[in-house]
XYZ file of C-alpha atoms in Angstrom:
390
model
C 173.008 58.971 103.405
C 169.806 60.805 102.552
C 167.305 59.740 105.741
C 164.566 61.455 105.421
C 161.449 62.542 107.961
C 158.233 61.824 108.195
C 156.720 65.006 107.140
C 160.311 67.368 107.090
C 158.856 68.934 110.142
C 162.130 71.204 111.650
C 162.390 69.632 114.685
C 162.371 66.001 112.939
C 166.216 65.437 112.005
C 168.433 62.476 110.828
C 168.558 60.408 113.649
C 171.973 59.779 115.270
C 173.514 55.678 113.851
C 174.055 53.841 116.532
C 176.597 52.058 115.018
C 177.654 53.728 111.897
C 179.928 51.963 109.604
C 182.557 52.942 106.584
C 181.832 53.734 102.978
C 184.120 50.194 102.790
C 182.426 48.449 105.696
C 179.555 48.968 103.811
C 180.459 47.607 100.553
C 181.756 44.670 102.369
C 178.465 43.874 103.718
C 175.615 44.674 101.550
C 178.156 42.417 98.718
C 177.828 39.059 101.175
C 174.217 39.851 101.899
C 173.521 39.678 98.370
C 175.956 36.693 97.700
C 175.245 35.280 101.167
C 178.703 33.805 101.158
C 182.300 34.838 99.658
C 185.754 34.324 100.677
C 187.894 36.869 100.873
C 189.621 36.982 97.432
C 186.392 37.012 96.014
C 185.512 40.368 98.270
C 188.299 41.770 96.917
C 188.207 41.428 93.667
C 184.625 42.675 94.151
C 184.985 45.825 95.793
C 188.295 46.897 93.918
C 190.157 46.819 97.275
C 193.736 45.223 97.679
C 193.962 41.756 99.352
C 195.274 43.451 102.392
C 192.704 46.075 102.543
C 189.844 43.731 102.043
C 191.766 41.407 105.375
C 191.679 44.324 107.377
C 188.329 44.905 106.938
C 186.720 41.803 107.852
C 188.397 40.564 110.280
C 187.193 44.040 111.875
C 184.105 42.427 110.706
C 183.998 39.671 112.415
C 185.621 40.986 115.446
C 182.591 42.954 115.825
C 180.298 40.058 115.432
C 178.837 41.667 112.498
C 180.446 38.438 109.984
C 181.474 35.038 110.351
C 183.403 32.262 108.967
C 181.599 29.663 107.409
C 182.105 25.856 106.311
C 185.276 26.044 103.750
C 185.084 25.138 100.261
C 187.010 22.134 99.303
C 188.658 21.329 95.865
C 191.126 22.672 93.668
C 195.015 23.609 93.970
C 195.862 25.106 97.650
C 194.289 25.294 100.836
C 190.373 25.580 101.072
C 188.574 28.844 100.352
C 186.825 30.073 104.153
C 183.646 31.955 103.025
C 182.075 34.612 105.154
C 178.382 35.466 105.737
C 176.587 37.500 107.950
C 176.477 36.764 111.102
C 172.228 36.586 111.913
C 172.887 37.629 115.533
C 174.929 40.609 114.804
C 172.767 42.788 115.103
C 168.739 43.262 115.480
C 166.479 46.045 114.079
C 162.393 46.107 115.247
C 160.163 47.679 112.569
C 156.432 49.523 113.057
C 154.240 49.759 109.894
C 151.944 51.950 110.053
C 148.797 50.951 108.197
C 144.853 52.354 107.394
C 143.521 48.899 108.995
C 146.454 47.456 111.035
C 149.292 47.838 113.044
C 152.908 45.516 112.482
C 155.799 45.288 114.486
C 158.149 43.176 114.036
C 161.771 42.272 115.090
C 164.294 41.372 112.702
C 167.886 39.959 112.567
C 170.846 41.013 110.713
C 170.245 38.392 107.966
C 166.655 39.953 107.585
C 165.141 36.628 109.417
C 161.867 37.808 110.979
C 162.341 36.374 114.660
C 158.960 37.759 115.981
C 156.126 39.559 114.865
C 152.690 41.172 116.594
C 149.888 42.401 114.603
C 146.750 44.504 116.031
C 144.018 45.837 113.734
C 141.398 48.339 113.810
C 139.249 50.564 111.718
C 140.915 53.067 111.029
C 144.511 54.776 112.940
C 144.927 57.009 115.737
C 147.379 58.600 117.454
C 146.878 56.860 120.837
C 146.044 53.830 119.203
C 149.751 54.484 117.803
C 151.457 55.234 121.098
C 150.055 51.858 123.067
C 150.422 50.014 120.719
C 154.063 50.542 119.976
C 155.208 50.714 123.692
C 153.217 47.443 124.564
C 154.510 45.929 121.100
C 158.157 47.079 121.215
C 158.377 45.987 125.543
C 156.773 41.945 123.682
C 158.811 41.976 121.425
C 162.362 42.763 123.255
C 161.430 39.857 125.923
C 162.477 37.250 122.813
C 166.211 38.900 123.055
C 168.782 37.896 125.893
C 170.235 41.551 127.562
C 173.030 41.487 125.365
C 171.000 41.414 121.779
C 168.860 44.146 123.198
C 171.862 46.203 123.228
C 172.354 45.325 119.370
C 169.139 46.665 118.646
C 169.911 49.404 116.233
C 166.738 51.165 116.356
C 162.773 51.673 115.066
C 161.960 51.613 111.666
C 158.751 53.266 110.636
C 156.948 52.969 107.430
C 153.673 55.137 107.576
C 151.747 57.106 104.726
C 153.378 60.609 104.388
C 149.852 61.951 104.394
C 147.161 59.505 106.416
C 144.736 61.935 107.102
C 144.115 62.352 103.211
C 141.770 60.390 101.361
C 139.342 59.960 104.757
C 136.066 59.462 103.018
C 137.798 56.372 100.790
C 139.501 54.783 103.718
C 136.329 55.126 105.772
C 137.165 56.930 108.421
C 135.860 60.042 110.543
C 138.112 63.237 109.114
C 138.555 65.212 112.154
C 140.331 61.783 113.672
C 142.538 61.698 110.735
C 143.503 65.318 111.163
C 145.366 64.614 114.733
C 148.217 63.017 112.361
C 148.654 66.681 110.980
C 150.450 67.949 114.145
C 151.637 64.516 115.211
C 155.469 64.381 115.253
C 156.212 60.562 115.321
C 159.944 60.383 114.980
C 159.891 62.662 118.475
C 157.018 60.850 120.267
C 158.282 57.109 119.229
C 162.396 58.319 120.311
C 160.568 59.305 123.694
C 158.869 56.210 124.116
C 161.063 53.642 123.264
C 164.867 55.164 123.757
C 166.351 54.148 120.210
C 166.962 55.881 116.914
C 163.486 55.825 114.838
C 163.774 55.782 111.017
C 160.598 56.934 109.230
C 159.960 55.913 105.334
C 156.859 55.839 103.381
C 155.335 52.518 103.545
C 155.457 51.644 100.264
C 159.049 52.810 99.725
C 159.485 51.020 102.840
C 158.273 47.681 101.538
C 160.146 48.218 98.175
C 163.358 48.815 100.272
C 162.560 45.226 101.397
C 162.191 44.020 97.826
C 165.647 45.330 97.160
C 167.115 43.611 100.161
C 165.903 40.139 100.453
C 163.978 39.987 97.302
C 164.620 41.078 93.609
C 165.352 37.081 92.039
C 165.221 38.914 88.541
C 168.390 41.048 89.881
C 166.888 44.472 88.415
C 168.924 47.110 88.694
C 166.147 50.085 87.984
C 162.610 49.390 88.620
C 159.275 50.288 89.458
C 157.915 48.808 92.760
C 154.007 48.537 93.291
C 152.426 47.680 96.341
C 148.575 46.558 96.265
C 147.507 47.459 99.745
C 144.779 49.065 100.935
C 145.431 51.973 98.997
C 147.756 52.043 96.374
C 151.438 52.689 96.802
C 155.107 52.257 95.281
C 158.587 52.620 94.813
C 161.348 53.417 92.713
C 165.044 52.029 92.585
C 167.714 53.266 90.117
C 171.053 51.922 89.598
C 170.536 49.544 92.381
C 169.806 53.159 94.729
C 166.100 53.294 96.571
C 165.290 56.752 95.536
C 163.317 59.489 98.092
C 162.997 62.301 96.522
C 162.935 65.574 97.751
C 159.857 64.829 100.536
C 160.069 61.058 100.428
C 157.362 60.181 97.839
C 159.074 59.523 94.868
C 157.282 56.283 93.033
C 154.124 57.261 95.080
C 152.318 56.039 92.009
C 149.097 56.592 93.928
C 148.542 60.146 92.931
C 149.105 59.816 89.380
C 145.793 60.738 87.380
C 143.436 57.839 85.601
C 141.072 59.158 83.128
C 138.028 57.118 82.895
C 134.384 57.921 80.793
C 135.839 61.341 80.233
C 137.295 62.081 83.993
C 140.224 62.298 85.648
C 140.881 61.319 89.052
C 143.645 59.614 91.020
C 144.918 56.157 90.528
C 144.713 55.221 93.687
C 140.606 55.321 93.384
C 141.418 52.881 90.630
C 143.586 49.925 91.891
C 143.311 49.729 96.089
C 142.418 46.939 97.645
C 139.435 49.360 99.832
C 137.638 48.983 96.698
C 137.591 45.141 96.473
C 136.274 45.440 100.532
C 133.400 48.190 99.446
C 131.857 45.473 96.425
C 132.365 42.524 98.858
C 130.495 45.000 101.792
C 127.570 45.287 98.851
C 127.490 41.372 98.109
C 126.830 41.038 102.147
C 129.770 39.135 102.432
C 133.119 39.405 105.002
C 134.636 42.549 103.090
C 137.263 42.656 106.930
C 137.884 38.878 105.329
C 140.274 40.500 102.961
C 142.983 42.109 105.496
C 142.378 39.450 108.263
C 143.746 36.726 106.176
C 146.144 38.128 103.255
C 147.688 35.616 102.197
C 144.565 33.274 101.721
C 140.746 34.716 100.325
C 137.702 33.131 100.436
C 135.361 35.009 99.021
C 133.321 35.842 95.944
C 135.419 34.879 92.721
C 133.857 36.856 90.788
C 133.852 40.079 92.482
C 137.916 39.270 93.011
C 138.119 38.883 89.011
C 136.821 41.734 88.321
C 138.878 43.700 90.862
C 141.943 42.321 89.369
C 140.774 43.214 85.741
C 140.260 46.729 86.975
C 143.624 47.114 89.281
C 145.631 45.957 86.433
C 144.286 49.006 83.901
C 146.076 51.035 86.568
C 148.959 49.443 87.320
C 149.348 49.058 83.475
C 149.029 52.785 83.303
C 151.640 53.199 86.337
C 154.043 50.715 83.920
C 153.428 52.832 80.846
C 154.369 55.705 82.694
C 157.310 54.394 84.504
C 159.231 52.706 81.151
C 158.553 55.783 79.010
C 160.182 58.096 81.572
C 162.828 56.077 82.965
C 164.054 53.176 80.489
C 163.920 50.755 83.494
C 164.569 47.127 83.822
C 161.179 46.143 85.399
C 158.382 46.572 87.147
C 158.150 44.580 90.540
C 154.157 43.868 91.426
C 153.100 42.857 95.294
C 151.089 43.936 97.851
C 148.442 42.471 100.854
C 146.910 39.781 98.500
C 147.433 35.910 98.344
C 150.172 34.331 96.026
C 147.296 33.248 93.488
C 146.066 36.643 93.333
C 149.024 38.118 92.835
C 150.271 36.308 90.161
C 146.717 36.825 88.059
C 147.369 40.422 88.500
C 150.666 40.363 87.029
C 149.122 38.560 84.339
C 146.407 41.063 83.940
C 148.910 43.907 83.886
C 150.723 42.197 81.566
C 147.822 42.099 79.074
C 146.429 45.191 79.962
C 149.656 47.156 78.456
C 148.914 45.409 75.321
C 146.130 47.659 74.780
C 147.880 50.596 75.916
C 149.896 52.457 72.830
C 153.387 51.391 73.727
C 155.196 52.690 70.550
C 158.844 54.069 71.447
C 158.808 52.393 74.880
C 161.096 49.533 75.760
C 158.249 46.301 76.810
C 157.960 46.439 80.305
C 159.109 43.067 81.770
C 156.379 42.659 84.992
C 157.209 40.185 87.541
C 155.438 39.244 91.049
C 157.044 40.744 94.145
C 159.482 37.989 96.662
C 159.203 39.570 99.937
C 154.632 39.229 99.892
C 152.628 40.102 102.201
C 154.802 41.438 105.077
C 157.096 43.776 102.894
C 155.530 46.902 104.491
C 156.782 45.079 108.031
C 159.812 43.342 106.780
C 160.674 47.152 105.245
C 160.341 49.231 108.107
C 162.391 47.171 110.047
C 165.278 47.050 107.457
C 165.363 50.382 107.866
C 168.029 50.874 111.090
C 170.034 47.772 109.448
C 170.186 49.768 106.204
C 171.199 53.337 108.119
C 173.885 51.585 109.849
C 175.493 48.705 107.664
C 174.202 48.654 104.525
């Protein structure tokens, strides 16, 4: 399993599973998370293993607490089918996401339900800010759990940017602040603090890993993942298979370049949400308005319409990109914005391609992300659950 570091500093290594499962194990479970229920025969016939195989197997399963029977299925010739789904309280992962305004963490359950969740935001991240607010977070946040679920806690899931202290002047921030996260190891400071296994992704691979978990209703099997946050971010799945990359940044769509009146410069100074706060900050109005309350905006329409018209030349140019190298499926559109938002900017992007020469490239089918909002969150703490059982 490729698990990769923050920054591939030496002394930042896979971390040890906690409760590391079989190639077959595996199978077994990521198939009924994605079904949510099967009986056995149908698990078989699935995964290609014999009926006694597949027997063996879960009832390990559910001997470990990590399955359990459900209500059976009535009808037809013989006894009843008994399906089996995962068993929520199983296991427990807690997740930190790492953002330029705000800190998340939140604790999830086997079945991906978000149980609790504690937000703090700022102005911009530090490394002390980091450090109490994880230790004060994680200690809240393990009070919900009785003493035996805090021993199923499989460990910390971080999703962070791979490089925070870049771009300073966009996200507003004083550099030489940023530039404590160069020598910051997290994986070794968080293990210190907090006594579990920490798992470090990029965010936005992070929040697509979430999209491929719990999300996905179009059941692509390659795609493009974008996330609208505060800056631009994304992620790329192929074959059903989150891909890394040799440093962790592959689908960091970001950094791709975005010529406009005759220059060239980054996409990510094209289609972030800190651009939508720096016209609002002009018009006098609430620009914080926009990460305080994600999921609902109240603010100037007209400034927001022309924010989306502008994202979506990007994310059209991200699409463009994506389809002509890779053939995929899709491309998967979220981010830190309201529902209504959301889906205009898949619209947008939609059209904007239209005007983009397309000739030789497969249409790009866009759709609007499941997961919302939290994926970032949601992501980072799928991340132990994924080491160990999925």
């Amino acid at each position: 399993m490729n698990i990769e570091s923050a920054f591939h500093l030496p002394s930042q290594n896979a971390p040890e599973l906690v409760d590391n499962r079989s190639a077959n194990e595996r199978a077994i479970l990521t198939l009924i998370r994605q079904r949510i229920a099967l009986p056995k025969a149908e698990i078989a016939q699935l995964t290609g293993l014999s009926a006694q195989s597949a027997t063996v197997i879960i009832k390990k399963l559910e001997t470990d607490g990590l399955v359990k029977r459900l209500t059976p299925i009535k009808g037809g010739v013989g006894q009843p089918k008994v399906p089996f789904g995962l068993n929520a309280n199983g296991a427990f992962s807690i997740g930190l996401k790492v953002g330029r305004r705000s800190f998340d963490m939140t604790l999830l359950d086997l079945k991906g339900n978000v149980k609790a969740t504690l937000h703090e935001k700022f102005a911009y991240p530090t490394v002390s800010n980091l450090l109490n607010f994880a230790e004060r977070a994680f200690n809240v946040l393990t009070k919900n759990l009785d003493a035996a679920q805090q021993n199923l806690v499989r460990g910390l899931g971080v999703a962070m940017p791979f490089e925070i202290w870049s771009w300073a002047e966009e996200a507003g921030a004083p550099k030489k602040e940023l530039e404590e996260w160069k020598e910051f190891d997290p994986q070794t400071a968080l293990e210190s603090l907090i006594k579990l296994p920490v798992f470090i992704k990029n965010d936005a691979g992070a929040a697509c890993s979430a999209e491929m978990s719990f999300g996905n209703p179009k059941q692509y099997d390659s795609f493009l993942y974008i996330f609208v946050g505060t800056f631009l971010g994304g992620g790329l799945v192929l074959n059903n298979q989150l891909i890394n990359g040799k440093s962790g940044n592959a689908g960091a769509i970001g950094s791709l370049p975005f010529f406009s009146q005759n220059q060239q410069r980054q996409l990510i100074t094209q289609s972030s949400l800190y651009l939508l706060e720096r016209e609002l900050e002009k018009a006098g109005e609430d620009a914080k308005h926009i990460y305080e309350s994600p999921s609902y905006w109240k603010c100037n329409e007209s400034l927001v319409k022309n924010w989306v018209s502008e994202t979506a030349k990007g994310l059209a140019l991200a699409s463009q990109c994506a389809m002509s190298l890779l053939d995929l499926d899709g491309v998967i559109i979220d981010g830190a914005i309201p529902s209504n938002i959301k889906e205009l900017l898949v619209k947008a992007t939609q059209s904007a391609l239209k005007d983009l020469d397309m000739r030789g490239i497969t249409p790009a089918q866009i759709s609007p992300g499941h997961v919302g909002v939290k994926a970032q969150s949601i992501g980072s703490a799928n991340l132990a659950l994924q080491a160990n059982y999925f």
